[in-house]
Tab-separated table of C-alpha atoms in Angstrom:
chain	number	residue	atom	x	y	z
A	132	UNK	CA	89.054	128.725	113.617
A	133	UNK	CA	90.155	126.117	116.190
A	134	UNK	CA	89.403	122.545	115.322
A	135	UNK	CA	87.661	121.897	118.681
A	136	UNK	CA	84.965	124.480	117.872
A	137	UNK	CA	83.981	122.777	114.622
A	138	UNK	CA	80.545	121.063	114.616
A	139	UNK	CA	80.696	117.271	114.730
A	140	UNK	CA	79.146	116.783	111.286
A	141	UNK	CA	81.795	119.021	109.730
A	142	UNK	CA	84.496	117.034	111.509
A	143	UNK	CA	83.085	113.734	110.281
A	144	UNK	CA	82.931	115.079	106.737
A	145	UNK	CA	86.530	116.273	107.065
A	146	UNK	CA	87.542	112.739	108.072
A	147	UNK	CA	85.650	111.350	105.079
A	148	UNK	CA	87.532	113.756	102.799
A	149	UNK	CA	90.859	112.761	104.353
A	150	UNK	CA	90.096	109.064	103.790
A	151	UNK	CA	89.537	109.732	100.082
A	152	UNK	CA	87.089	106.829	99.557
A	153	UNK	CA	87.701	106.913	95.797
A	154	UNK	CA	91.219	105.553	96.410
A	155	UNK	CA	90.510	102.819	98.951
A	156	UNK	CA	89.402	99.777	96.968
A	157	UNK	CA	92.474	99.647	94.724
A	158	UNK	CA	94.883	98.463	97.418
A	159	UNK	CA	92.384	95.954	98.812
A	160	UNK	CA	91.773	94.490	95.360
A	161	UNK	CA	95.524	94.265	94.637
A	162	UNK	CA	96.137	92.375	97.876
A	163	UNK	CA	93.157	90.094	97.293
A	164	UNK	CA	94.391	89.431	93.752
A	165	UNK	CA	97.710	88.284	95.220
A	166	UNK	CA	95.940	85.904	97.584
A	167	UNK	CA	93.682	84.531	94.833
A	168	UNK	CA	96.577	83.968	92.443
A	169	UNK	CA	98.516	82.180	95.183
A	170	UNK	CA	95.534	80.054	96.271
A	171	UNK	CA	94.077	79.445	92.808
A	172	UNK	CA	90.649	80.777	93.790
A	173	UNK	CA	89.114	82.910	96.514
A	174	UNK	CA	90.862	81.875	99.750
A	175	UNK	CA	88.836	80.948	102.856
A	176	UNK	CA	86.566	83.774	103.985
A	177	UNK	CA	88.702	84.864	106.956
A	178	UNK	CA	91.830	85.254	104.844
A	179	UNK	CA	89.936	86.956	102.017
A	180	UNK	CA	88.484	89.539	104.392
A	181	UNK	CA	91.795	90.167	106.144
A	182	UNK	CA	93.884	90.602	102.994
A	183	UNK	CA	91.226	92.908	101.541
A	184	UNK	CA	90.625	95.174	104.532
A	185	UNK	CA	94.060	95.352	106.198
A	186	UNK	CA	95.666	97.161	103.218
A	187	UNK	CA	92.701	99.543	103.153
A	188	UNK	CA	93.263	100.390	106.823
A	189	UNK	CA	96.959	100.914	106.128
A	190	UNK	CA	96.153	103.055	103.099
A	191	UNK	CA	93.867	105.282	105.178
A	192	UNK	CA	96.599	105.634	107.807
A	193	UNK	CA	99.007	106.657	105.053
A	194	UNK	CA	96.589	109.286	103.748
A	195	UNK	CA	96.293	110.829	107.209
A	196	UNK	CA	100.077	110.855	107.502
A	197	UNK	CA	100.428	112.434	104.056
A	198	UNK	CA	97.995	115.211	104.971
A	199	UNK	CA	99.975	115.855	108.156
A	200	UNK	CA	103.250	116.272	106.262
A	201	UNK	CA	101.535	118.263	103.469
A	202	UNK	CA	99.850	120.711	105.827
A	203	UNK	CA	102.185	123.615	105.009
A	204	UNK	CA	101.948	123.050	101.257
A	205	UNK	CA	98.166	122.665	101.539
A	206	UNK	CA	97.941	125.997	103.350
A	207	UNK	CA	99.306	127.536	100.123
A	208	UNK	CA	97.812	125.289	97.474
A	209	UNK	CA	94.641	123.876	99.047
A	210	UNK	CA	93.594	125.936	102.096
A	211	UNK	CA	90.150	124.307	102.047
A	212	UNK	CA	91.550	120.937	103.157
A	213	UNK	CA	90.790	119.713	106.697
A	214	UNK	CA	93.993	120.845	108.468
A	215	UNK	CA	94.540	124.327	106.953
A	216	UNK	CA	90.797	125.050	107.106
A	217	UNK	CA	90.809	124.291	110.836
A	218	UNK	CA	88.226	121.514	110.637
A	219	UNK	CA	90.814	119.025	111.916
A	220	UNK	CA	93.944	119.700	113.933
A	221	UNK	CA	97.347	118.224	113.177
A	222	UNK	CA	97.096	116.314	116.462
A	223	UNK	CA	93.741	114.804	115.489
A	224	UNK	CA	95.124	113.737	112.123
A	225	UNK	CA	98.070	111.950	113.745
A	226	UNK	CA	95.939	110.237	116.402
A	227	UNK	CA	93.262	108.983	114.006
A	228	UNK	CA	95.848	107.887	111.444
A	229	UNK	CA	97.728	105.996	114.169
A	230	UNK	CA	94.487	104.270	115.217
A	231	UNK	CA	93.944	102.980	111.677
A	232	UNK	CA	97.564	101.790	111.513
A	233	UNK	CA	97.348	100.009	114.880
A	234	UNK	CA	94.055	98.338	113.958
A	235	UNK	CA	95.580	97.089	110.715
A	236	UNK	CA	98.625	95.761	112.583
A	237	UNK	CA	96.475	93.967	115.174
A	238	UNK	CA	94.439	92.271	112.448
A	239	UNK	CA	97.674	91.242	110.716
A	240	UNK	CA	98.522	89.149	113.801
A	241	UNK	CA	95.883	86.713	112.508
A	242	UNK	CA	98.020	86.071	109.408
A	243	UNK	CA	101.478	84.463	108.936
A	244	UNK	CA	104.609	86.128	110.324
A	245	UNK	CA	105.694	87.337	106.883
A	246	UNK	CA	102.550	89.455	106.659
A	247	UNK	CA	103.578	91.244	109.846
A	248	UNK	CA	107.041	91.867	108.394
A	249	UNK	CA	105.476	93.238	105.202
A	250	UNK	CA	103.269	95.580	107.236
A	251	UNK	CA	106.381	97.178	108.723
A	252	UNK	CA	108.041	97.350	105.298
A	253	UNK	CA	104.980	99.109	103.884
A	254	UNK	CA	104.960	101.402	106.917
A	255	UNK	CA	108.520	102.529	106.163
A	256	UNK	CA	107.628	102.996	102.489
A	257	UNK	CA	104.575	105.086	103.422
A	258	UNK	CA	106.604	107.228	105.821
A	259	UNK	CA	109.360	107.647	103.252
A	260	UNK	CA	106.861	108.689	100.588
A	261	UNK	CA	104.899	111.093	102.772
A	262	UNK	CA	107.910	112.800	104.349
A	263	UNK	CA	110.744	112.504	101.819
A	264	UNK	CA	110.199	111.147	98.313
A	265	UNK	CA	106.774	112.492	97.311
A	266	UNK	CA	108.377	115.746	96.188
A	267	UNK	CA	111.365	114.083	94.490
A	268	UNK	CA	110.102	113.236	91.019
A	269	UNK	CA	110.512	109.680	89.779
A	270	UNK	CA	111.930	108.567	93.126
A	271	UNK	CA	108.576	109.347	94.724
A	272	UNK	CA	106.670	107.690	91.886
A	273	UNK	CA	108.733	104.509	92.234
A	274	UNK	CA	108.227	104.635	95.995
A	275	UNK	CA	104.469	104.555	95.409
A	276	UNK	CA	104.889	101.658	93.010
A	277	UNK	CA	106.914	99.784	95.634
A	278	UNK	CA	104.090	100.245	98.140
A	279	UNK	CA	101.642	98.579	95.752
A	280	UNK	CA	104.096	95.797	94.874
A	281	UNK	CA	104.413	95.048	98.598
A	282	UNK	CA	100.627	95.137	98.952
A	283	UNK	CA	100.332	92.453	96.269
A	284	UNK	CA	102.958	90.337	98.066
A	285	UNK	CA	100.983	90.815	101.292
A	286	UNK	CA	98.140	88.893	99.672
A	287	UNK	CA	100.468	86.262	98.213
A	288	UNK	CA	102.260	85.394	101.472
A	289	UNK	CA	98.977	85.207	103.380
A	290	UNK	CA	98.598	81.903	101.517
A	291	UNK	CA	102.176	80.750	101.002
A	292	UNK	CA	103.554	81.853	104.370
A	293	UNK	CA	106.963	82.126	102.691
A	294	UNK	CA	108.852	84.239	100.179
A	295	UNK	CA	109.397	81.099	98.093
A	296	UNK	CA	106.977	82.457	95.522
A	297	UNK	CA	106.531	81.249	91.921
A	298	UNK	CA	108.248	83.367	89.270
A	299	UNK	CA	104.862	84.139	87.732
A	300	UNK	CA	103.716	85.945	90.881
A	301	UNK	CA	106.952	87.923	91.151
A	302	UNK	CA	106.304	89.073	87.587
A	303	UNK	CA	102.725	90.070	88.426
A	304	UNK	CA	104.061	92.020	91.413
A	305	UNK	CA	106.170	94.018	88.934
A	306	UNK	CA	103.038	94.621	86.865
A	307	UNK	CA	101.423	96.348	89.840
A	308	UNK	CA	104.674	98.196	90.593
A	309	UNK	CA	104.779	99.787	87.143
A	310	UNK	CA	101.024	100.347	87.101
A	311	UNK	CA	100.884	102.361	90.316
A	312	UNK	CA	104.097	104.209	89.505
A	313	UNK	CA	102.313	105.302	86.340
A	314	UNK	CA	99.114	106.283	88.128
A	315	UNK	CA	101.093	108.374	90.603
A	316	UNK	CA	102.847	110.216	87.763
A	317	UNK	CA	99.542	111.113	86.091
A	318	UNK	CA	98.103	112.198	89.438
A	319	UNK	CA	100.939	114.704	89.909
A	320	UNK	CA	100.076	116.611	86.722
A	321	UNK	CA	97.082	118.375	88.279
A	322	UNK	CA	99.195	119.827	91.122
A	323	UNK	CA	101.990	121.408	89.090
A	324	UNK	CA	101.331	125.043	90.022
A	325	UNK	CA	100.886	124.406	93.729
A	326	UNK	CA	103.838	122.021	93.875
A	327	UNK	CA	106.056	124.671	92.272
A	328	UNK	CA	105.020	127.181	94.926
A	329	UNK	CA	105.755	124.624	97.624
A	330	UNK	CA	109.225	123.870	96.269
A	331	UNK	CA	108.377	120.322	95.183
A	332	UNK	CA	110.246	118.709	92.286
A	333	UNK	CA	107.657	116.280	90.950
A	334	UNK	CA	108.045	114.504	87.619
A	335	UNK	CA	105.854	116.991	85.665
A	336	UNK	CA	107.862	119.898	87.111
A	337	UNK	CA	111.224	118.298	86.341
A	338	UNK	CA	110.473	117.016	82.847
A	339	UNK	CA	107.481	119.028	81.618
A	340	UNK	CA	104.013	117.778	80.731
A	341	UNK	CA	104.919	116.321	77.328
A	342	UNK	CA	107.847	114.250	78.585
A	343	UNK	CA	105.838	113.188	81.625
A	344	UNK	CA	103.113	111.855	79.349
A	345	UNK	CA	105.697	110.010	77.258
A	346	UNK	CA	107.103	108.423	80.427
A	347	UNK	CA	103.563	107.418	81.367
A	348	UNK	CA	102.916	105.839	77.971
A	349	UNK	CA	106.174	103.892	78.289
A	350	UNK	CA	105.140	102.615	81.719
A	351	UNK	CA	101.731	101.596	80.340
A	352	UNK	CA	103.428	99.644	77.566
A	353	UNK	CA	105.734	97.981	80.109
A	354	UNK	CA	103.045	96.824	82.524
A	355	UNK	CA	100.669	95.703	79.771
A	356	UNK	CA	103.426	93.825	77.923
A	357	UNK	CA	104.553	92.232	81.180
A	358	UNK	CA	100.965	91.228	81.914
A	359	UNK	CA	100.463	89.708	78.473
A	360	UNK	CA	103.796	87.889	78.568
A	361	UNK	CA	103.259	86.454	82.047
A	362	UNK	CA	99.726	85.267	81.348
A	363	UNK	CA	100.832	83.759	78.023
A	364	UNK	CA	103.738	81.815	79.534
A	365	UNK	CA	102.175	80.777	82.839
A	366	UNK	CA	98.686	79.184	83.030
A	367	UNK	CA	97.455	81.427	85.829
A	368	UNK	CA	93.981	82.206	84.529
A	369	UNK	CA	91.118	79.735	84.795
A	370	UNK	CA	88.970	82.082	82.701
A	371	UNK	CA	91.367	83.800	80.267
A	372	UNK	CA	88.591	85.239	78.074
A	373	UNK	CA	87.012	86.999	81.053
A	374	UNK	CA	90.432	88.289	82.086
A	375	UNK	CA	91.217	89.547	78.592
A	376	UNK	CA	87.876	91.330	78.288
A	377	UNK	CA	88.426	93.400	81.425
A	378	UNK	CA	92.049	94.157	80.584
A	379	UNK	CA	90.949	95.408	77.156
A	380	UNK	CA	88.243	97.499	78.809
A	381	UNK	CA	90.944	99.067	80.963
A	382	UNK	CA	93.104	99.726	77.901
A	383	UNK	CA	90.179	101.521	76.250
A	384	UNK	CA	89.859	103.785	79.288
A	385	UNK	CA	93.608	104.447	79.212
A	386	UNK	CA	93.403	105.433	75.545
A	387	UNK	CA	90.640	107.929	76.317
A	388	UNK	CA	92.729	109.349	79.161
A	389	UNK	CA	95.802	109.783	76.960
A	390	UNK	CA	93.698	111.330	74.191
A	391	UNK	CA	92.438	113.968	76.625
A	392	UNK	CA	95.897	114.691	78.008
A	393	UNK	CA	97.781	114.845	74.712
A	394	UNK	CA	95.109	116.916	72.947
A	395	UNK	CA	95.099	119.544	75.703
A	396	UNK	CA	98.787	119.229	76.588
A	397	UNK	CA	99.591	122.908	75.966
A	398	UNK	CA	96.486	124.252	77.702
A	399	UNK	CA	96.010	121.659	80.408
A	400	UNK	CA	93.955	122.921	83.340
A	401	UNK	CA	93.971	121.329	86.811
A	402	UNK	CA	90.322	120.356	86.313
A	403	UNK	CA	91.017	118.547	83.045
A	404	UNK	CA	94.073	116.861	84.575
A	405	UNK	CA	91.950	115.731	87.498
A	406	UNK	CA	89.335	114.288	85.153
A	407	UNK	CA	92.033	112.369	83.277
A	408	UNK	CA	93.360	110.887	86.503
A	409	UNK	CA	89.822	109.960	87.528
A	410	UNK	CA	89.748	107.771	84.427
A	411	UNK	CA	93.004	106.131	85.537
A	412	UNK	CA	91.505	105.519	88.986
A	413	UNK	CA	88.558	103.756	87.329
A	414	UNK	CA	90.923	101.761	85.101
A	415	UNK	CA	92.944	100.470	88.019
A	416	UNK	CA	89.825	99.096	89.732
A	417	UNK	CA	88.963	97.256	86.519
A	418	UNK	CA	92.563	96.094	86.034
A	419	UNK	CA	92.910	94.637	89.536
A	420	UNK	CA	89.450	93.075	89.268
A	421	UNK	CA	90.447	91.404	85.996
A	422	UNK	CA	92.785	89.117	87.947
A	423	UNK	CA	90.004	88.145	90.359
A	424	UNK	CA	87.530	87.553	87.559
A	425	UNK	CA	90.077	85.595	85.535
A	426	UNK	CA	91.120	83.150	88.232
A	427	UNK	CA	88.220	82.630	90.658
A	428	UNK	CA	85.462	80.072	90.206
A	429	UNK	CA	82.690	82.425	91.338
A	430	UNK	CA	82.237	84.793	88.415
A	431	UNK	CA	79.129	86.299	90.012
A	432	UNK	CA	80.924	87.204	93.232
A	433	UNK	CA	84.068	88.554	91.568
A	434	UNK	CA	82.131	90.657	89.065
A	435	UNK	CA	79.902	91.920	91.896
A	436	UNK	CA	82.973	92.961	93.874
A	437	UNK	CA	84.271	94.788	90.805
A	438	UNK	CA	80.959	96.569	90.214
A	439	UNK	CA	80.557	97.597	93.863
A	440	UNK	CA	84.165	98.824	94.096
A	441	UNK	CA	83.908	100.722	90.821
A	442	UNK	CA	80.518	102.235	91.690
A	443	UNK	CA	81.662	103.533	95.081
A	444	UNK	CA	84.892	104.809	93.521
A	445	UNK	CA	83.113	106.683	90.729
A	446	UNK	CA	80.374	108.058	92.993
A	447	UNK	CA	82.807	109.291	95.640
A	448	UNK	CA	85.015	110.839	92.946
A	449	UNK	CA	81.997	112.683	91.582
A	450	UNK	CA	80.854	113.920	94.989
A	451	UNK	CA	84.129	114.572	96.781
A	452	UNK	CA	87.241	114.659	94.660
A	453	UNK	CA	87.009	117.974	92.827
A	454	UNK	CA	86.060	119.697	96.066
A	455	UNK	CA	88.995	118.124	97.918
A	456	UNK	CA	91.645	118.352	95.214
A	457	UNK	CA	90.883	121.642	93.473
A	458	UNK	CA	88.392	123.913	95.216
């Protein structure tokens, strides 16, 4: 079926699926956390809005690009997705993705020059991930982590205007690097069979499920230890108890995720793997929000942002993700 014959509502729903709304808030929260840590509170409204929404626009553009480069694999593994199902054409995907990227770039012109430079750096990282490294095991996972590290720095330099950044914030950038590297590794577990058919060499394919989970646990230990050490040495948090509570809540969710994965390691289905990663997606919203809640003076606003982000993430996962990822 040609994409141009598809009813408009089906096209709009296909765009919604491609945007994957359950993934969007993470990058915005990471960038905003960088700005808040650099400023010491919520920055002025204009900067807060820009550093929150520009990464989201870039993330959406990256998702469109990823679906374009994955179209042949998806025709084997996930023929229901927008391009192989004919609901969207490859040309439409590229045009709409480019529009999101251009809009994000134009908005970045309202921020310091370094933010513009970082946008291009992230663009190269996104292109490299989508076209080259996604199928290359740990290299692809680290590429994803580097994208999130740069997103955090995007928020930081929106305030500082320079790469002369305190050591504490460089350390926190590494926290987000290891965190998203880890999340990307867990996300790859559900696609093992399809990735094998497509000739991909993801971490679970290269090292097996058990070793992949051990790598993930190691990365969790690294980013949590780095978080604890940085917060202990540097007085970044104005509300350390609030911060600690939400970090511990995230750790609890991680423990549940690992319990599910290790207990069913030898009979792990794509559906169970997807559910485990959905827990990680919820944890990362809570983890990024912990920094906002811990440093900002408006507890009500920061907790509201966390609740709204988490609610939309969980609801969209429930309504859309299994259909998009597995059906």
